[in-house]
Amino acid sequence: MTDIPQDRPEVCDYTDQEPVVDRLRQLILSRELRPGERIVQSELAEQLGVSRTPIREALHKLDSDGLVRLSPHKGATVADHSTAELEDIYSIRIAIEGYGAFLAAQNITGQDLARLEGLVEQMKEVFDQGDRWRLLEVNRKFYEVLYAIAGRPRLYDLIMKHLDLADMYRQMAFAIDH
């Protein structure tokens, strides 16, 4: 299993599953845990400074999100998606994000619009700087804000799940390119 780089903050002392889910998602999307890589719960628990229980719960959550594959008697591995799965992911995104944007447009306030415009400006600056990784972060924040405005928590979760899956492909492409 890949060691967690020492220059990254560790989760440490969390008993709640969500910070562990967030940290594992970050490790997968940044490709510190690579597609097809086996995840050893005991090693990961030790590296993150948590018990195996939140690791196990986080892996179940990430399995349902499509970032991890859980197999009986084999354990957990980082999901390795095919081109056909990527096409499915984008087809779903097209359908649900259009609806999410429609709902957001009905609910948006002046303050919301200003925040989104600020994020667009940030994306332009980061793009001009050529920082692809930071661009993905700011882009994600834009989507989080936009779809939160829609006011539909289940739709928001579904969109974020498919955004994570698409981001995994984008980040793999960035890693290959560099």
Backbone as a chain_set.jsonl record, in Angstrom:
{"seq": "MTDIPQDRPEVCDYTDQEPVVDRLRQLILSRELRPGERIVQSELAEQLGVSRTPIREALHKLDSDGLVRLSPHKGATVADHSTAELEDIYSIRIAIEGYGAFLAAQNITGQDLARLEGLVEQMKEVFDQGDRWRLLEVNRKFYEVLYAIAGRPRLYDLIMKHLDLADMYRQMAFAIDH", "coords": {"N": [[0.84, -1.179, 0.0], [0.443, 2.295, -0.637], [2.391, 4.686, 1.03], [1.304, 7.393, 3.063], [2.138, 10.625, 2.17], [4.379, 12.572, 4.125], [4.174, 15.328, 4.149], [1.554, 15.986, 3.998], [-1.436, 16.779, 5.767], [-2.507, 14.718, 8.472], [-5.282, 12.618, 9.456], [-5.726, 11.769, 12.112], [-6.841, 11.037, 15.393], [-9.607, 11.05, 14.94], [-12.826, 9.826, 15.503], [-15.121, 9.819, 14.231], [-16.709, 8.91, 11.201], [-16.924, 10.541, 8.857], [-14.697, 12.463, 8.51], [-12.734, 10.583, 7.935], [-13.733, 9.372, 5.639], [-13.599, 11.616, 3.956], [-10.812, 12.026, 3.898], [-9.873, 9.596, 2.797], [-11.154, 9.755, 0.314], [-9.813, 11.964, -0.701], [-7.211, 10.891, -0.867], [-7.62, 8.973, -2.846], [-8.605, 10.471, -5.054], [-6.45, 12.137, -5.495], [-4.684, 10.364, -6.389], [-2.881, 9.161, -4.726], [-3.566, 6.839, -3.597], [-3.863, 4.387, -5.839], [-5.784, 3.434, -8.812], [-6.996, 0.129, -8.721], [-5.318, -0.583, -6.675], [-4.737, -2.416, -3.705], [-6.331, -1.972, -0.607], [-5.288, -1.979, 2.584], [-6.787, -2.381, 5.527], [-5.821, -2.338, 8.223], [-3.256, -1.193, 7.992], [-3.892, 1.288, 6.888], [-5.511, 2.352, 8.915], [-3.612, 2.628, 10.93], [-1.849, 4.496, 9.737], [-3.54, 6.704, 9.511], [-4.206, 7.153, 12.085], [-6.464, 6.152, 13.41], [-9.058, 3.885, 14.572], [-9.897, 0.617, 13.206], [-12.604, 0.54, 12.732], [-13.829, 3.108, 11.835], [-12.46, 3.184, 9.408], [-13.373, 0.899, 8.055], [-16.123, 1.561, 7.87], [-15.911, 3.875, 6.315], [-14.872, 2.808, 3.96], [-17.054, 1.291, 3.091], [-18.851, 3.355, 2.518], [-17.441, 4.683, 0.463], [-17.399, 2.63, -1.362], [-20.096, 2.498, -2.051], [-20.186, 4.921, -3.312], [-18.697, 4.441, -5.521], [-15.942, 4.713, -5.663], [-14.345, 2.865, -4.453], [-13.886, -0.663, -4.447], [-15.413, -3.313, -2.88], [-14.777, -6.608, -2.051], [-15.836, -9.84, -1.136], [-13.733, -11.82, 0.847], [-11.516, -10.801, -0.445], [-11.175, -8.191, 0.176], [-10.696, -4.612, 0.099], [-10.287, -2.558, -2.777], [-8.993, 0.147, -4.729], [-11.209, 1.585, -6.973], [-11.2, 0.828, -10.432], [-12.065, 2.137, -13.252], [-13.76, 1.558, -16.391], [-13.78, 2.673, -19.867], [-16.406, 2.588, -20.792], [-17.807, 2.837, -18.39], [-17.075, 5.436, -17.729], [-18.372, 6.846, -19.764], [-21.018, 6.326, -18.978], [-21.039, 7.653, -16.504], [-20.727, 10.361, -17.302], [-23.031, 10.646, -18.88], [-25.028, 10.437, -16.965], [-24.324, 12.624, -15.374], [-24.867, 14.739, -17.143], [-27.661, 14.671, -17.275], [-28.534, 14.99, -14.531], [-27.178, 17.249, -13.597], [-28.09, 19.308, -15.184], [-30.722, 19.549, -14.304], [-30.206, 20.178, -11.633], [-28.948, 22.684, -11.958], [-31.084, 24.118, -13.02], [-32.842, 24.154, -10.796], [-31.203, 25.547, -9.003], [-31.062, 28.029, -10.273], [-33.618, 28.941, -9.816], [-33.575, 29.405, -7.101], [-31.483, 31.108, -6.473], [-29.694, 33.751, -4.858], [-28.634, 37.216, -4.658], [-26.292, 37.283, -3.17], [-25.451, 34.617, -3.387], [-24.946, 34.531, -6.147], [-22.842, 36.365, -6.347], [-20.887, 34.979, -4.935], [-20.521, 32.726, -6.589], [-19.611, 34.032, -8.907], [-17.205, 35.018, -7.919], [-15.822, 32.62, -7.571], [-15.621, 31.808, -10.238], [-13.913, 33.803, -11.205], [-11.676, 33.16, -9.681], [-11.114, 30.633, -10.772], [-10.352, 31.417, -13.361], [-7.974, 32.822, -12.802], [-6.391, 30.787, -11.655], [-6.301, 29.034, -13.796], [-4.863, 30.584, -15.658], [-2.448, 30.563, -14.342], [-1.701, 28.003, -14.721], [-2.056, 25.878, -12.989], [-3.212, 22.927, -12.707], [-4.163, 21.124, -10.746], [-5.031, 22.746, -8.644], [-6.978, 24.081, -10.031], [-8.881, 22.055, -10.401], [-9.706, 21.809, -7.733], [-10.878, 24.35, -7.166], [-12.836, 24.38, -9.125], [-14.416, 22.246, -8.249], [-15.358, 23.35, -5.858], [-16.958, 25.38, -6.9], [-19.0, 23.845, -8.102], [-20.006, 22.612, -5.774], [-21.068, 24.817, -4.363], [-22.932, 25.82, -6.26], [-24.763, 23.635, -6.594], [-25.623, 23.264, -4.016], [-27.191, 25.467, -3.68], [-29.42, 24.714, -5.082], [-30.946, 23.352, -3.256], [-31.672, 20.702, -2.729], [-30.887, 18.059, -1.017], [-30.48, 15.235, -1.586], [-30.192, 15.189, -4.367], [-27.956, 16.829, -4.547], [-26.034, 15.172, -3.242], [-25.959, 13.022, -5.059], [-25.042, 14.296, -7.391], [-22.502, 15.148, -6.478], [-21.309, 12.686, -5.994], [-21.065, 11.635, -8.607], [-19.509, 13.619, -9.696], [-17.144, 13.238, -8.249], [-16.4, 10.733, -9.296], [-15.957, 11.422, -11.989], [-13.905, 13.264, -11.578], [-11.888, 11.581, -10.722], [-11.103, 10.356, -13.101], [-10.255, 12.632, -14.531], [-8.116, 13.475, -12.936], [-6.453, 11.283, -13.184], [-5.804, 11.534, -15.873], [-4.421, 13.977, -15.792], [-2.246, 13.22, -14.22], [-0.988, 11.361, -15.855], [-0.284, 12.972, -17.957], [1.702, 14.477, -16.861]], "CA": [[0.0, 0.0, 0.0], [1.189, 3.532, -0.718], [2.479, 5.455, 2.267], [0.781, 8.744, 2.979], [3.258, 11.55, 2.265], [4.468, 13.249, 5.416], [3.86, 16.746, 4.038], [0.102, 16.159, 3.985], [-1.988, 16.643, 7.113], [-3.122, 13.431, 8.769], [-6.608, 12.697, 10.055], [-5.454, 11.609, 13.543], [-7.748, 11.2, 16.52], [-11.013, 11.104, 14.591], [-13.61, 8.615, 15.686], [-16.226, 9.998, 13.31], [-16.396, 8.352, 9.887], [-16.869, 11.515, 7.76], [-13.337, 12.925, 8.198], [-11.997, 9.465, 7.348], [-14.245, 9.295, 4.265], [-13.028, 12.745, 3.219], [-9.369, 11.803, 3.718], [-9.709, 8.511, 1.827], [-11.553, 10.298, -0.986], [-8.694, 12.81, -1.125], [-6.104, 10.008, -1.249], [-7.975, 8.319, -4.108], [-8.7, 11.451, -6.13], [-5.107, 12.668, -5.763], [-3.953, 9.199, -6.892], [-1.936, 8.618, -3.755], [-4.033, 5.453, -3.671], [-4.069, 4.273, -7.284], [-6.78, 2.466, -9.271], [-6.593, -1.266, -8.633], [-4.475, -0.824, -5.499], [-5.389, -3.04, -2.551], [-6.348, -1.139, 0.594], [-5.153, -2.803, 3.784], [-7.442, -1.597, 6.573], [-4.992, -2.163, 9.419], [-2.196, -0.233, 7.667], [-4.506, 2.597, 6.71], [-5.923, 2.81, 10.246], [-2.402, 3.067, 11.631], [-1.355, 5.715, 9.094], [-4.456, 7.814, 9.766], [-4.356, 7.334, 13.528], [-7.832, 5.827, 13.819], [-9.298, 2.445, 14.675], [-10.343, 0.023, 11.947], [-14.047, 0.727, 12.542], [-14.145, 4.179, 10.879], [-11.902, 2.822, 8.1], [-14.325, -0.05, 7.458], [-17.331, 2.317, 7.523], [-15.562, 4.77, 5.208], [-14.743, 1.993, 2.751], [-18.414, 0.967, 2.634], [-19.391, 4.578, 1.92], [-16.751, 4.915, -0.805], [-17.862, 1.572, -2.263], [-21.398, 2.92, -2.58], [-19.923, 6.075, -4.176], [-18.014, 3.977, -6.719], [-14.5, 4.977, -5.635], [-13.691, 1.677, -3.896], [-14.604, -1.917, -4.686], [-15.292, -4.272, -1.78], [-15.011, -7.983, -2.494], [-15.705, -10.819, -0.056], [-12.491, -12.6, 0.902], [-10.417, -10.096, -1.107], [-11.022, -6.888, 0.806], [-10.995, -3.39, -0.634], [-9.338, -2.024, -3.745], [-9.411, 1.393, -5.355], [-11.935, 1.267, -8.204], [-10.531, 1.055, -11.711], [-13.224, 2.198, -14.135], [-13.559, 1.394, -17.832], [-14.268, 3.757, -20.719], [-17.875, 2.502, -20.806], [-18.28, 3.41, -17.126], [-16.896, 6.883, -17.83], [-19.483, 7.331, -20.584], [-22.207, 6.287, -18.115], [-20.902, 8.719, -15.501], [-21.01, 11.65, -17.939], [-24.444, 10.667, -19.282], [-25.794, 10.725, -15.747], [-24.034, 14.01, -14.988], [-25.587, 15.639, -18.048], [-29.074, 14.69, -16.884], [-28.826, 15.495, -13.185], [-26.639, 18.589, -13.381], [-29.001, 20.255, -15.824], [-31.838, 19.741, -13.377], [-29.664, 20.897, -10.475], [-28.74, 24.084, -12.345], [-32.425, 24.69, -13.14], [-33.314, 24.433, -9.437], [-30.355, 26.598, -8.431], [-31.465, 29.295, -10.891], [-34.862, 29.373, -9.173], [-33.336, 29.732, -5.694], [-30.264, 31.891, -6.278], [-29.771, 35.112, -4.321], [-27.532, 38.073, -5.085], [-25.099, 36.841, -2.446], [-25.033, 33.365, -4.029], [-24.393, 34.865, -7.455], [-21.533, 36.987, -6.117], [-19.952, 33.916, -4.537], [-20.215, 31.947, -7.796], [-18.775, 34.868, -9.773], [-15.878, 35.024, -7.311], [-15.189, 31.334, -7.878], [-15.278, 31.83, -11.664], [-12.699, 34.627, -11.304], [-10.591, 32.35, -9.117], [-10.778, 29.612, -11.767], [-9.612, 32.08, -14.442], [-6.624, 33.104, -12.303], [-5.68, 29.518, -11.492], [-6.067, 28.533, -15.155], [-3.765, 31.379, -16.218], [-1.221, 30.141, -13.661], [-1.388, 26.657, -15.193], [-2.104, 24.92, -11.877], [-4.352, 22.046, -12.981], [-4.683, 20.518, -9.515], [-5.781, 23.794, -7.938], [-8.157, 24.338, -10.854], [-9.874, 21.041, -10.039], [-10.233, 22.134, -6.4], [-11.771, 25.513, -7.255], [-13.965, 23.93, -9.933], [-15.279, 21.453, -7.369], [-16.014, 24.279, -4.933], [-18.012, 26.02, -7.685], [-20.108, 22.889, -8.185], [-20.585, 22.443, -4.436], [-21.883, 26.0, -4.067], [-24.053, 25.869, -7.205], [-25.787, 22.622, -6.356], [-26.194, 23.49, -2.683], [-28.233, 26.478, -3.889], [-30.614, 24.008, -5.576], [-31.754, 23.036, -2.083], [-32.101, 19.302, -2.749], [-29.74, 17.297, -0.498], [-30.233, 13.962, -2.289], [-29.666, 15.535, -5.686], [-26.595, 17.31, -4.285], [-25.18, 14.005, -2.984], [-25.827, 12.269, -6.306], [-24.159, 15.066, -8.274], [-21.138, 15.107, -5.939], [-20.807, 11.322, -6.211], [-20.664, 11.505, -10.003], [-18.392, 14.545, -9.892], [-15.96, 12.529, -7.735], [-16.016, 9.705, -10.264], [-15.378, 12.111, -13.147], [-12.629, 13.846, -11.138], [-10.892, 10.523, -10.676], [-10.595, 10.23, -14.465], [-9.514, 13.852, -14.871], [-6.846, 13.482, -12.224], [-5.6, 10.263, -13.802], [-5.303, 12.119, -17.116], [-3.412, 14.973, -15.421], [-1.057, 12.52, -13.72], [-0.335, 10.746, -17.012], [0.233, 14.073, -18.763], [2.892, 15.06, -16.22]], "C": [[0.88, 1.236, 0.0], [1.216, 4.215, 0.636], [1.92, 6.841, 2.035], [1.953, 9.699, 3.123], [3.209, 12.339, 3.567], [4.115, 14.729, 5.34], [2.367, 17.024, 3.977], [-0.424, 16.007, 5.399], [-2.645, 15.289, 7.295], [-4.449, 13.641, 9.477], [-6.527, 12.664, 11.574], [-6.601, 11.939, 14.502], [-9.221, 11.35, 16.154], [-11.667, 9.77, 14.912], [-14.816, 8.655, 14.756], [-15.806, 9.524, 11.919], [-16.19, 9.427, 8.814], [-15.472, 12.07, 7.491], [-12.491, 11.826, 7.554], [-12.445, 9.277, 5.898], [-13.604, 10.396, 3.425], [-11.55, 12.527, 2.924], [-9.112, 10.681, 2.71], [-10.087, 8.973, 0.421], [-10.407, 11.141, -1.553], [-7.515, 11.952, -1.601], [-6.365, 9.329, -2.594], [-7.964, 9.324, -5.252], [-7.351, 12.072, -6.466], [-4.179, 11.585, -6.309], [-2.817, 8.766, -5.98], [-2.289, 7.155, -3.486], [-4.488, 5.277, -5.115], [-5.146, 3.244, -7.649], [-6.214, 1.049, -9.275], [-5.768, -1.6, -7.402], [-5.293, -1.408, -4.354], [-5.259, -2.109, -1.352], [-6.33, -2.064, 1.801], [-5.65, -1.968, 4.962], [-6.541, -1.334, 7.767], [-3.876, -1.151, 9.171], [-2.753, 1.178, 7.551], [-4.94, 3.182, 8.048], [-4.718, 3.341, 11.016], [-1.883, 4.384, 11.052], [-2.226, 6.924, 9.399], [-4.696, 8.051, 11.25], [-5.764, 7.103, 14.029], [-7.942, 4.318, 13.991], [-9.765, 1.921, 13.316], [-11.829, 0.268, 11.681], [-14.364, 1.893, 11.608], [-13.57, 3.919, 9.483], [-12.884, 1.917, 7.363], [-15.597, 0.686, 7.012], [-17.076, 3.235, 6.327], [-15.446, 3.992, 3.897], [-16.106, 1.58, 2.203], [-19.052, 2.177, 1.951], [-18.761, 4.815, 0.544], [-17.061, 3.827, -1.832], [-19.196, 1.981, -2.874], [-21.251, 4.132, -3.504], [-19.185, 5.689, -5.456], [-16.516, 4.223, -6.755], [-13.691, 3.786, -5.151], [-14.54, 0.472, -4.288], [-14.331, -2.834, -3.497], [-15.651, -5.65, -2.312], [-14.867, -8.918, -1.308], [-14.413, -11.619, -0.227], [-11.308, -11.936, 0.205], [-10.173, -8.733, -0.477], [-11.344, -5.748, -0.136], [-9.874, -3.053, -1.61], [-9.889, -0.709, -4.276], [-10.04, 1.03, -6.699], [-11.115, 1.657, -9.426], [-11.617, 0.981, -12.775], [-12.836, 2.073, -15.605], [-14.067, 2.63, -18.577], [-15.794, 3.764, -20.753], [-18.457, 3.094, -19.528], [-18.151, 4.931, -17.145], [-18.009, 7.5, -18.671], [-20.778, 7.352, -19.78], [-22.189, 7.439, -17.115], [-21.268, 10.064, -16.121], [-22.446, 11.742, -18.435], [-25.333, 11.021, -18.095], [-25.575, 12.166, -15.322], [-24.811, 14.997, -15.851], [-27.039, 15.777, -17.606], [-29.293, 15.376, -15.542], [-28.28, 16.895, -12.95], [-27.497, 19.652, -14.058], [-30.18, 20.577, -14.917], [-31.379, 20.518, -12.142], [-29.455, 22.371, -10.769], [-30.081, 24.81, -12.484], [-32.971, 25.072, -11.758], [-32.51, 25.552, -8.789], [-30.754, 27.961, -8.986], [-32.75, 29.833, -10.262], [-34.631, 29.886, -7.758], [-32.229, 30.751, -5.454], [-30.556, 33.3, -5.754], [-28.608, 35.924, -4.89], [-26.219, 37.668, -4.435], [-24.555, 35.539, -3.049], [-24.338, 33.649, -5.359], [-23.006, 35.486, -7.318], [-20.487, 35.935, -5.742], [-19.552, 33.068, -5.748], [-19.321, 32.737, -8.751], [-17.347, 34.947, -9.243], [-15.118, 33.742, -7.607], [-14.801, 31.243, -9.353], [-14.005, 32.654, -11.869], [-11.484, 33.867, -10.78], [-10.149, 31.281, -10.117], [-9.978, 30.215, -12.917], [-8.166, 32.328, -14.026], [-5.799, 31.827, -12.214], [-5.37, 28.913, -12.864], [-4.886, 29.259, -15.785], [-2.422, 31.009, -15.599], [-0.802, 28.731, -14.075], [-1.404, 25.591, -14.111], [-3.348, 24.05, -12.028], [-4.99, 21.498, -11.707], [-5.522, 21.527, -8.741], [-7.056, 24.125, -8.718], [-9.255, 23.322, -10.551], [-10.512, 21.345, -8.688], [-11.236, 23.281, -6.466], [-13.012, 25.156, -8.069], [-14.948, 23.13, -9.081], [-16.044, 22.364, -6.406], [-17.17, 24.997, -5.642], [-19.238, 25.106, -7.767], [-20.786, 22.696, -6.831], [-21.52, 23.601, -4.102], [-23.123, 26.022, -4.961], [-25.148, 24.879, -6.84], [-26.328, 22.647, -4.938], [-27.338, 24.5, -2.783], [-29.532, 25.821, -4.365], [-31.526, 23.578, -4.432], [-32.301, 21.618, -2.039], [-30.939, 18.419, -2.301], [-29.459, 15.982, -1.225], [-29.663, 14.201, -3.683], [-28.222, 16.005, -5.554], [-25.646, 16.127, -4.086], [-24.93, 13.198, -4.259], [-24.89, 12.984, -7.284], [-22.717, 14.99, -7.781], [-20.508, 13.729, -6.132], [-20.294, 11.177, -7.644], [-19.556, 12.494, -10.365], [-17.092, 13.91, -9.399], [-15.469, 11.491, -8.736], [-15.376, 10.337, -11.5], [-14.02, 12.717, -12.79], [-11.527, 12.802, -11.091], [-10.278, 10.336, -12.067], [-9.762, 11.448, -14.857], [-8.144, 13.854, -14.211], [-5.906, 12.408, -12.751], [-5.0, 10.823, -15.089], [-4.221, 13.155, -16.823], [-2.123, 14.3, -14.984], [-0.286, 11.883, -14.87], [0.354, 11.814, -17.851], [1.514, 14.662, -18.174], [3.777, 14.016, -15.662]], "O": [[1.963, 1.219, 0.585], [0.192, 4.313, 1.312], [2.046, 7.399, 0.945], [2.7, 9.606, 4.097], [2.14, 12.72, 4.043], [3.788, 15.332, 6.362], [1.957, 18.182, 3.911], [0.089, 15.188, 6.161], [-3.271, 14.77, 6.371], [-4.709, 14.711, 10.029], [-7.192, 13.45, 12.248], [-7.232, 12.992, 14.409], [-10.015, 11.749, 17.006], [-11.112, 8.711, 14.62], [-15.459, 7.631, 14.524], [-14.66, 9.724, 11.516], [-15.35, 9.242, 7.933], [-15.082, 12.147, 6.326], [-11.629, 12.11, 6.723], [-11.612, 9.047, 5.022], [-13.124, 10.145, 2.319], [-11.089, 12.813, 1.819], [-8.228, 10.803, 1.862], [-9.417, 8.623, -0.551], [-10.075, 11.042, -2.734], [-6.895, 12.256, -2.62], [-5.443, 9.135, -3.386], [-7.379, 9.063, -6.303], [-7.13, 12.49, -7.603], [-3.028, 11.858, -6.65], [-1.894, 8.079, -6.417], [-1.418, 6.34, -3.185], [-5.413, 5.958, -5.558], [-5.393, 2.301, -6.896], [-5.112, 0.801, -9.763], [-5.54, -2.774, -7.111], [-6.4, -0.952, -4.07], [-4.199, -1.529, -1.118], [-7.261, -2.842, 2.007], [-5.024, -0.981, 5.348], [-6.504, -0.213, 8.274], [-3.577, -0.337, 10.044], [-2.164, 2.138, 8.05], [-4.76, 4.375, 8.291], [-4.799, 4.378, 11.674], [-1.519, 5.288, 11.804], [-1.722, 8.04, 9.531], [-5.321, 9.042, 11.63], [-6.216, 7.77, 14.959], [-7.043, 3.569, 13.609], [-9.997, 2.699, 12.391], [-12.269, 0.212, 10.533], [-15.113, 1.696, 10.652], [-14.127, 4.381, 8.487], [-13.19, 2.142, 6.192], [-16.089, 0.46, 5.907], [-17.918, 3.358, 5.437], [-15.876, 4.471, 2.847], [-16.295, 1.523, 0.988], [-19.715, 2.035, 0.924], [-19.463, 5.111, -0.423], [-16.993, 4.073, -3.036], [-19.404, 1.827, -4.078], [-22.09, 4.351, -4.378], [-19.058, 6.502, -6.372], [-15.877, 3.967, -7.775], [-12.489, 3.702, -5.405], [-15.757, 0.578, -4.44], [-13.18, -3.099, -3.149], [-16.693, -5.836, -2.941], [-13.9, -8.819, -0.553], [-14.066, -12.034, -1.333], [-10.196, -12.462, 0.262], [-9.077, -8.183, -0.589], [-12.156, -5.888, -1.051], [-8.691, -3.233, -1.321], [-11.099, -0.482, -4.272], [-9.469, 0.258, -7.469], [-10.431, 2.681, -9.44], [-12.043, -0.109, -13.158], [-11.729, 2.435, -16.005], [-14.698, 3.511, -17.993], [-16.408, 4.831, -20.744], [-19.481, 3.775, -19.568], [-19.021, 5.635, -16.633], [-18.531, 8.561, -18.328], [-21.556, 8.299, -19.89], [-23.198, 8.113, -16.909], [-22.034, 10.827, -15.533], [-23.027, 12.827, -18.412], [-26.271, 11.808, -18.217], [-26.523, 12.858, -14.951], [-25.352, 15.979, -15.343], [-27.579, 16.883, -17.569], [-30.15, 16.253, -15.429], [-28.862, 17.658, -12.178], [-27.614, 20.77, -13.557], [-30.581, 21.733, -14.783], [-32.083, 21.408, -11.665], [-29.749, 23.22, -9.927], [-30.201, 25.977, -12.11], [-33.494, 26.17, -11.571], [-33.07, 26.407, -8.103], [-30.782, 28.944, -8.247], [-32.945, 31.046, -10.187], [-35.4, 30.71, -7.263], [-32.06, 31.213, -4.326], [-31.527, 33.945, -6.153], [-27.71, 35.374, -5.526], [-25.164, 37.703, -5.069], [-23.344, 35.38, -3.201], [-23.285, 33.085, -5.659], [-22.101, 35.166, -8.089], [-19.341, 36.003, -6.186], [-18.379, 32.732, -5.911], [-18.387, 32.186, -9.334], [-16.391, 34.942, -10.019], [-13.914, 33.77, -7.863], [-13.767, 30.664, -9.686], [-13.119, 32.25, -12.622], [-10.402, 33.926, -11.364], [-8.953, 31.047, -10.291], [-9.029, 29.597, -13.4], [-7.241, 32.077, -14.798], [-4.647, 31.791, -12.646], [-4.297, 28.344, -13.065], [-4.009, 28.629, -16.376], [-1.382, 31.124, -16.247], [0.325, 28.313, -13.808], [-0.832, 24.516, -14.29], [-4.418, 24.402, -11.53], [-6.214, 21.418, -11.604], [-6.598, 21.196, -8.243], [-8.093, 24.416, -8.122], [-10.427, 23.685, -10.455], [-11.716, 21.162, -8.513], [-12.319, 23.196, -5.887], [-14.117, 25.584, -7.737], [-16.162, 23.315, -9.18], [-17.237, 22.167, -6.171], [-18.233, 25.197, -5.054], [-20.366, 25.539, -7.532], [-22.012, 22.626, -6.757], [-22.631, 23.39, -3.616], [-24.236, 26.219, -4.475], [-26.324, 25.239, -6.782], [-27.399, 22.096, -4.684], [-28.33, 24.4, -2.061], [-30.621, 26.32, -4.079], [-32.737, 23.454, -4.613], [-33.304, 21.367, -1.371], [-30.09, 18.063, -3.118], [-28.296, 15.653, -1.456], [-28.757, 13.492, -4.121], [-27.364, 15.625, -6.351], [-24.576, 16.082, -4.693], [-23.812, 12.746, -4.503], [-24.051, 12.352, -7.925], [-21.803, 14.789, -8.581], [-19.311, 13.621, -6.401], [-19.202, 10.651, -7.862], [-18.751, 12.22, -11.255], [-16.056, 14.028, -10.053], [-14.27, 11.382, -8.993], [-14.367, 9.84, -12.001], [-13.092, 12.689, -13.599], [-10.369, 13.098, -11.384], [-9.064, 10.175, -12.19], [-8.69, 11.31, -15.446], [-7.14, 14.19, -14.839], [-4.69, 12.602, -12.765], [-3.819, 10.611, -15.366], [-3.212, 13.209, -17.526], [-1.032, 14.75, -15.334], [0.945, 11.869, -14.856], [1.439, 11.591, -18.389], [2.313, 15.269, -18.887], [4.82, 14.332, -15.089]]}, "num_chains": 1, "name": "protein.A"}
